[in-house]
Short mmCIF file of C-alpha atoms and ligand atoms in Angstrom, two decimals:
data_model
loop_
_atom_site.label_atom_id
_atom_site.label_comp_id
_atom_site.label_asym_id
_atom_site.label_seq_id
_atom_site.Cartn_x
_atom_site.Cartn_y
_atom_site.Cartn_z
CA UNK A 1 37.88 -40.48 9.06
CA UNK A 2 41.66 -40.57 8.15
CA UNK A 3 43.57 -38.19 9.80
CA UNK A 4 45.32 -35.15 8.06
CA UNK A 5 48.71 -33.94 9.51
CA UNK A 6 49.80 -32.14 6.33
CA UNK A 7 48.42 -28.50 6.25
CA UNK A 8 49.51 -25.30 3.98
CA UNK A 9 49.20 -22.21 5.33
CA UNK A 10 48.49 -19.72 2.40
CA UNK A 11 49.71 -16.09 2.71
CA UNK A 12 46.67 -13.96 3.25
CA UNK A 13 46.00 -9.93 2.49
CA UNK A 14 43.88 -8.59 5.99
CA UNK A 15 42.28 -5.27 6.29
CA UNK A 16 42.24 -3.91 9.90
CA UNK A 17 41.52 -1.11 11.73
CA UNK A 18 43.47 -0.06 14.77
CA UNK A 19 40.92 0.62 17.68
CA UNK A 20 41.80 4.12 18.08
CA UNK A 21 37.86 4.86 19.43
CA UNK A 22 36.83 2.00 20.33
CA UNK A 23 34.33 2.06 23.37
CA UNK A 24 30.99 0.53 23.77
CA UNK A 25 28.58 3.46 23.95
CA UNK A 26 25.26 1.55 22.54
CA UNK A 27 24.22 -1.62 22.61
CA UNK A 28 23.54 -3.86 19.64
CA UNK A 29 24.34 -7.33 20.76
CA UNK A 30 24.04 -9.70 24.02
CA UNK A 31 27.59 -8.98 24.63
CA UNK A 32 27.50 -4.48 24.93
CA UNK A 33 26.60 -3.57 28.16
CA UNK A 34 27.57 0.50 27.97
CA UNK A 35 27.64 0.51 31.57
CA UNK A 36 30.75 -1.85 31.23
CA UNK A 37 33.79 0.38 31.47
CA UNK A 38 36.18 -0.42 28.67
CA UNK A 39 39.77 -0.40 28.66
CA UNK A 40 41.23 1.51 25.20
CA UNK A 41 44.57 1.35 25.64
CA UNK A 42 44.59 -2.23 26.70
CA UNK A 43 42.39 -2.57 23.68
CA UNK A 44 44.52 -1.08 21.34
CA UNK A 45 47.35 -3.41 22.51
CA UNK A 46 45.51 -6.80 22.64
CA UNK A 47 44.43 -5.50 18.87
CA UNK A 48 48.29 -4.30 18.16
CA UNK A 49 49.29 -8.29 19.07
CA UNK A 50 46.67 -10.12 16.83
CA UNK A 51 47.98 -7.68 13.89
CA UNK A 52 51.90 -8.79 15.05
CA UNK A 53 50.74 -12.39 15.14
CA UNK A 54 49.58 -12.08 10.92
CA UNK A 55 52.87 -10.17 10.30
CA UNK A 56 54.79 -13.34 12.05
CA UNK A 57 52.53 -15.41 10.20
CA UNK A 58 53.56 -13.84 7.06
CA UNK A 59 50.44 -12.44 6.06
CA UNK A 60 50.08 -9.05 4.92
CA UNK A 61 48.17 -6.53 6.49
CA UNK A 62 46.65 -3.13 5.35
CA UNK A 63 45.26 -0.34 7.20
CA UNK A 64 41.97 1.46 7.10
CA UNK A 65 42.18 5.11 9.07
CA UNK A 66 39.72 4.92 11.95
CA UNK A 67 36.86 7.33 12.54
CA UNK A 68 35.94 9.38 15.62
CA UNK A 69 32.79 8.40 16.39
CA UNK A 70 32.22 5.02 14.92
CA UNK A 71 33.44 2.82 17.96
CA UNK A 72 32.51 -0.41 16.49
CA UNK A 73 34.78 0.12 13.34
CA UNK A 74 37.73 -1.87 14.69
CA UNK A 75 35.73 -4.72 13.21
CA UNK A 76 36.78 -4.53 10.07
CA UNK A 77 35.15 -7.76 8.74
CA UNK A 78 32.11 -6.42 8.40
CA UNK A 79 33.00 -3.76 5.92
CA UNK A 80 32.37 -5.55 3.05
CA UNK A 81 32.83 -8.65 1.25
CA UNK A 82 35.96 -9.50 -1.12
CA UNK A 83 36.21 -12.20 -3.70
CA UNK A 84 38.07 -12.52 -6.75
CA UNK A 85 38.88 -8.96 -5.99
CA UNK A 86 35.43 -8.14 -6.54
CA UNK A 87 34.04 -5.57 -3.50
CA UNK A 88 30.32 -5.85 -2.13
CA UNK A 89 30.44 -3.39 0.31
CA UNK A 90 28.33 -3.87 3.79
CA UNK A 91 25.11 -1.83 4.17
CA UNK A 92 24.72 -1.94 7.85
CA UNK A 93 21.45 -2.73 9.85
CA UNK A 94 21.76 -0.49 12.95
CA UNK A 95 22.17 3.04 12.38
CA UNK A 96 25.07 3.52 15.01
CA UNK A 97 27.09 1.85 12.00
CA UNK A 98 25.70 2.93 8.93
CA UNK A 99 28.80 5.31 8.28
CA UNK A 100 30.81 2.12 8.50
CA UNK A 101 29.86 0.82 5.09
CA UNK A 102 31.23 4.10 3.20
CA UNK A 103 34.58 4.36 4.62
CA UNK A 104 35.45 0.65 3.76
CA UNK A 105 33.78 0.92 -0.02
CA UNK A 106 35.72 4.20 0.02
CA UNK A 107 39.35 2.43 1.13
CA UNK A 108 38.80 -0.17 -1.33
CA UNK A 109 37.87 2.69 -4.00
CA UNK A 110 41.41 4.66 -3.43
CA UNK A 111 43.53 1.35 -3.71
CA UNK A 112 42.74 0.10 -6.83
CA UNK A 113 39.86 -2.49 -6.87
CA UNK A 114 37.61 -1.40 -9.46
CA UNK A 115 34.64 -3.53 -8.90
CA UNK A 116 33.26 -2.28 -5.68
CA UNK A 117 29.36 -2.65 -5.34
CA UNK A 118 27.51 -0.30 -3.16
CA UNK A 119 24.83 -3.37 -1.22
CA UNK A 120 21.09 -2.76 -2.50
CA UNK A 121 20.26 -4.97 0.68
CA UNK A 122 21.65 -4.87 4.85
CA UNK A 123 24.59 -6.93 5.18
CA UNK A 124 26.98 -7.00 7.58
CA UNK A 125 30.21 -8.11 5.39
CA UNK A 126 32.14 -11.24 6.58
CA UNK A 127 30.29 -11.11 9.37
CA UNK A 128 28.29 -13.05 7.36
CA UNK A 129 29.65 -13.98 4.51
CA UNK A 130 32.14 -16.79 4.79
CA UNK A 131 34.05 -17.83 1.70
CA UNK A 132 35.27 -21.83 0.89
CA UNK A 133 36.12 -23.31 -2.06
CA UNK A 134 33.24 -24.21 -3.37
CA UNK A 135 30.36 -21.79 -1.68
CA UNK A 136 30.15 -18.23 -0.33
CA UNK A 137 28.21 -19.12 3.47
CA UNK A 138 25.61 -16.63 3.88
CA UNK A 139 24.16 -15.84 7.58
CA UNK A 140 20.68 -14.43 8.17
CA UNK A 141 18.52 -14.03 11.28
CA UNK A 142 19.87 -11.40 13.38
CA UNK A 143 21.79 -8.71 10.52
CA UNK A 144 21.98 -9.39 6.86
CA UNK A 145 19.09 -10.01 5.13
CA UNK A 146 18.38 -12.80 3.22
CA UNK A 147 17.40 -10.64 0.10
CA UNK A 148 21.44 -9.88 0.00
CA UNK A 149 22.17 -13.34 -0.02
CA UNK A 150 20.94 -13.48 -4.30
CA UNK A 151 22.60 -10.14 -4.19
CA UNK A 152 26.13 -11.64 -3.31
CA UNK A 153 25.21 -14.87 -5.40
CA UNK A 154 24.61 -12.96 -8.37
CA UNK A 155 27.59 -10.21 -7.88
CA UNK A 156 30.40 -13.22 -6.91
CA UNK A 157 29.25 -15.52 -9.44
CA UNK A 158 29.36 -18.20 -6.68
CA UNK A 159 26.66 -20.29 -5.14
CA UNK A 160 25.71 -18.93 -2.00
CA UNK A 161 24.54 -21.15 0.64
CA UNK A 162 22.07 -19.24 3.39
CA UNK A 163 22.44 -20.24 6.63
CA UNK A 164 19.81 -19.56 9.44
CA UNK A 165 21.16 -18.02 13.36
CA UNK A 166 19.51 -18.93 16.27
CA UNK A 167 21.20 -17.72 19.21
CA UNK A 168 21.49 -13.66 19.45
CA UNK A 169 24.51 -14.13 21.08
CA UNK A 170 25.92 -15.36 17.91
CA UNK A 171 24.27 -13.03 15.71
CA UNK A 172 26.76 -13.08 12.98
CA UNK A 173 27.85 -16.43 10.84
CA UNK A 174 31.33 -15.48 12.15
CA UNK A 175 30.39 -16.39 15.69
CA UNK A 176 29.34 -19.42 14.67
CA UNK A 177 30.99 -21.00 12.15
CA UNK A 178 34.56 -20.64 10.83
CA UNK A 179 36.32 -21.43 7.47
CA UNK A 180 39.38 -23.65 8.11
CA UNK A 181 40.59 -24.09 4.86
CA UNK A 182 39.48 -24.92 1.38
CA UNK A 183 35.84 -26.82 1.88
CA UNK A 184 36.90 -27.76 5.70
CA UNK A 185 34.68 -25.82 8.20
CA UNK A 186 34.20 -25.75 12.31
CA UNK A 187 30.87 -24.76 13.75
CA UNK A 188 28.35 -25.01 16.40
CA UNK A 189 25.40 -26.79 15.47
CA UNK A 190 23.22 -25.04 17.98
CA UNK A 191 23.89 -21.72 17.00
CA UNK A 192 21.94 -22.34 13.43
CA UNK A 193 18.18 -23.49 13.01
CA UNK A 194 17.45 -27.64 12.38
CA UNK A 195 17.39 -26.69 8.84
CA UNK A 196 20.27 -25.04 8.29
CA UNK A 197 21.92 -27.91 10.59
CA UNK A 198 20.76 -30.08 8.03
CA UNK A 199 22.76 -28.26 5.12
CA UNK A 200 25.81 -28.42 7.16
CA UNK A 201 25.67 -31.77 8.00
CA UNK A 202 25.01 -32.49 3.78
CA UNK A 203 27.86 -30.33 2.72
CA UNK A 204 30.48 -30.81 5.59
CA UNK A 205 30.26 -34.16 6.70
CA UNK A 206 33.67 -33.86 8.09
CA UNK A 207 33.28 -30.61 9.74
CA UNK A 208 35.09 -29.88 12.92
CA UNK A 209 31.47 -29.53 15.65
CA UNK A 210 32.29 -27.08 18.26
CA UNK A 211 30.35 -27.46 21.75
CA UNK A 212 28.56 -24.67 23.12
CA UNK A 213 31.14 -23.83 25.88
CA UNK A 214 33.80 -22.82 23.32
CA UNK A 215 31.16 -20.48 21.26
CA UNK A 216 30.22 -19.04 23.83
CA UNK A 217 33.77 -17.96 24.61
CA UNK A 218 33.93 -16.90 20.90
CA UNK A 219 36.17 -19.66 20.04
CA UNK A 220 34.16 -19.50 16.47
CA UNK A 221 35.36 -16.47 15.64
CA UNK A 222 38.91 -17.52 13.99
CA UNK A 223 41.19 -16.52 11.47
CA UNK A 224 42.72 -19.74 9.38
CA UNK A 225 45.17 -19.75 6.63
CA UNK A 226 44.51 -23.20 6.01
CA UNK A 227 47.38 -24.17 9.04
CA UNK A 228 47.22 -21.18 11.56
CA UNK A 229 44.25 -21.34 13.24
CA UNK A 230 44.42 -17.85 15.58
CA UNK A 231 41.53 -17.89 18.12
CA UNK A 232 40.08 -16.64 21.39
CA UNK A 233 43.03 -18.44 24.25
CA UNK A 234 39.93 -19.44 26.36
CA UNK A 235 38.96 -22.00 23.38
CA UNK A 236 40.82 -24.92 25.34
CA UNK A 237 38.34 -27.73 24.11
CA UNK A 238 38.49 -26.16 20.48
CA UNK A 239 42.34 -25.60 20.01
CA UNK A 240 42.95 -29.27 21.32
CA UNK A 241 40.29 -30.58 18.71
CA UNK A 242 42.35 -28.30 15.65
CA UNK A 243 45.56 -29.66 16.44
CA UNK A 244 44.24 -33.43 16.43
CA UNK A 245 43.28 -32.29 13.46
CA UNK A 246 46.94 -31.25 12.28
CA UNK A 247 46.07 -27.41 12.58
CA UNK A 248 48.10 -25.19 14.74
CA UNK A 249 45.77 -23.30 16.79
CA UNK A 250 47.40 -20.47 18.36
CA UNK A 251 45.43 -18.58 21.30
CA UNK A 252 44.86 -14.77 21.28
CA UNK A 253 43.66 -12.61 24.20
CA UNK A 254 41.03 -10.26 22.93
CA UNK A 255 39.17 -9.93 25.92
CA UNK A 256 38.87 -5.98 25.60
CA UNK A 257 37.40 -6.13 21.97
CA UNK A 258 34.68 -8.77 23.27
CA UNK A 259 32.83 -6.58 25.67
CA UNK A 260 31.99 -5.33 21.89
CA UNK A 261 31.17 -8.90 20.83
CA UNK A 262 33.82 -9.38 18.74
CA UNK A 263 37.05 -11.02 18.42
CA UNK A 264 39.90 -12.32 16.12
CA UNK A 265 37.74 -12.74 12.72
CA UNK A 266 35.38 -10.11 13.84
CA UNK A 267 39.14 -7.55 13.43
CA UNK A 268 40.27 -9.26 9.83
CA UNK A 269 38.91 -8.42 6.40
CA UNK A 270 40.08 -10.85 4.30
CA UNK A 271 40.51 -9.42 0.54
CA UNK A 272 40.74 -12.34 -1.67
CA UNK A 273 41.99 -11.35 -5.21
CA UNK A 274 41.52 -13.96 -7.72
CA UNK A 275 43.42 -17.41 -7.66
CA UNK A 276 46.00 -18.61 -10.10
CA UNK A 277 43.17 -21.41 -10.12
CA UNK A 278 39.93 -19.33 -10.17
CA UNK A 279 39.28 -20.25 -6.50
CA UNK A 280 39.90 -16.72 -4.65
CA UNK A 281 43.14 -18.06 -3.05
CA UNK A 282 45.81 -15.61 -2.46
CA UNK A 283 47.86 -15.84 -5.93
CA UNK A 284 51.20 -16.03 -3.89
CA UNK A 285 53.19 -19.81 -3.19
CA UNK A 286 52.25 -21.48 -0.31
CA UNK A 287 54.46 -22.36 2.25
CA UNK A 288 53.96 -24.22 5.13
CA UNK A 289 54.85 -22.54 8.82
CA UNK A 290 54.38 -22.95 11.96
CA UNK A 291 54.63 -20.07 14.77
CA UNK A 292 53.37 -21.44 18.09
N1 LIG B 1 29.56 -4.44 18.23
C1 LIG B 1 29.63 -4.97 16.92
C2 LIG B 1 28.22 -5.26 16.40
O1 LIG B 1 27.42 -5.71 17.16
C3 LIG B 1 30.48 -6.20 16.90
C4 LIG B 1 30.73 -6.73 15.52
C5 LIG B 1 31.50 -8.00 15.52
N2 LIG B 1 31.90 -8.35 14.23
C6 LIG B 1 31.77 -9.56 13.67
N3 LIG B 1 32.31 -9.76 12.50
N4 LIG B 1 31.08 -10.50 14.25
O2 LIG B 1 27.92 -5.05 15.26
#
């Protein structure tokens, strides 16, 4: 495969929502262990960094108000689902976050996007919903079920390509598999079933394959703007693959958020209003950067 030094990064708009409450009271995932003591205030800072990072990036980023009692709504990419500015908000599948899906549909409601869908079926957002050029990835297996995934087909307009999970520690498509620009992807292959390995293999020949030591230290769970590649620091094996692949990976410490299980991408709604050409990119010039 030739290899690609030139990379864009495209000015993003991310949602996030400062951990104000953050704790981990239940237990949902592999990764909450409520007997774990968790740090807030380092949380909030580690969080405050990763939201400094975008701004040095030169990406913009909105605020949602937190809520008392919804500990688990730092993770702001699974409250819904934005493409070509249209909304599918996230119906969750545990009850602890069921008041989650509300107070995003609501934000999006009060600033102006008109086409917000309230989810006839669970899903958890961009959690599992992943967004390239040419598909809308859909996880299922552990949250959002695959009913939703004909839901978010038929509301986007886009083919949507379900993907099967494996592992519960990677219960979300965004612990698994990240979008690195336009049809370029990363992923583990053992996180998803032989079939849906298949798929991947069809569709992303070129994909970047991430082993299982740098999942499982949530290297998956990036945020690229088709240059930037900001992931978990402890991704050593990952970051040096991304910049032989003429990204610049740039390691974040999260390690407060992850006692959650969640990191980077888990904190970063992505709304995508519609590209100059139809494809959902930001409609703002690119420019290339690099912030190391
Ligand atoms: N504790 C949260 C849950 O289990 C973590 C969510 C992480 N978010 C993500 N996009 N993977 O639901």
């Amino acid at each position: 495969m030739a290899q690609i030094t030139d990379r864009t990064a495209v000015p993003r708009r991310y949602l996030m929502c400062r951990p104000t409450y953050f704790d981990v009271t239940y237990s949902i995932n592999p990764w909450m262990d409520p007997e774990k003591p968790v740090d807030r205030e380092l949380a909030v800072l580690q969080w405050e960094r990763l939201r400094q990072l975008y701004l040095e990036l030169g990406h913009t980023v909105e605020l949602i108000e937190p809520v008392p009692g919804l500990p688990d709504m730092v993770f702001a990419a699974n409250g819904a689902t934005v493409v070509d500015g249209r909304v599918l908000g996230a119906r969750f599948r545990n009850e602890q976050r069921a008041a989650e899906g509300p107070a995003y549909a609501r934000w999006f409601r009060e600033n102006g996007f008109t086409q917000v869908r309230d989810a006839e079926f669970v899903n958890e957002g961009e959690g599992d919903y992943l967004v390239t050029r040419s598909w809308v990835l859909a996880g299922c297996g552990f949250r959002t079920d695959p009913a939703s995934h004909q839901e978010a087909q038929d509301f986007f307009h886009r083919p949507v390509i379900g993907l099967r999970l494996v592992d519960p520690r990677f219960y979300h498509l965004d612990t698994a598999l990240a979008v690195l620009g336009d049809d370029e992807i990363m992923y583990c292959p053992e996180s998803f079933s032989p079939g849906s390995r298949a798929v991947l293999r069809r569709l992303f020949p070129d994909a970047v394959l991430v082993s299982a030591e740098d999942a499982g230290v949530f290297g998956l769970n990036a945020v690229s703007d088709g240059y930037n590649v900001v992931l978990p620091q402890a991704a050593t094996g990952l970051a040096e693959q991304l910049a032989a692949r003429g990204y610049n990976p740039i390691g974040i410490d999260l390690s407060e958020l992850l006692k959650a299980g969640g990191s980077a991408k888990c904190c970063t709604l992505e709304i995508r209003a519609s590209g100059p050409d139809g494809t959902g990119a930001t409609a703002t010039p690119a420019r290339t950067a690099c912030v190391v």
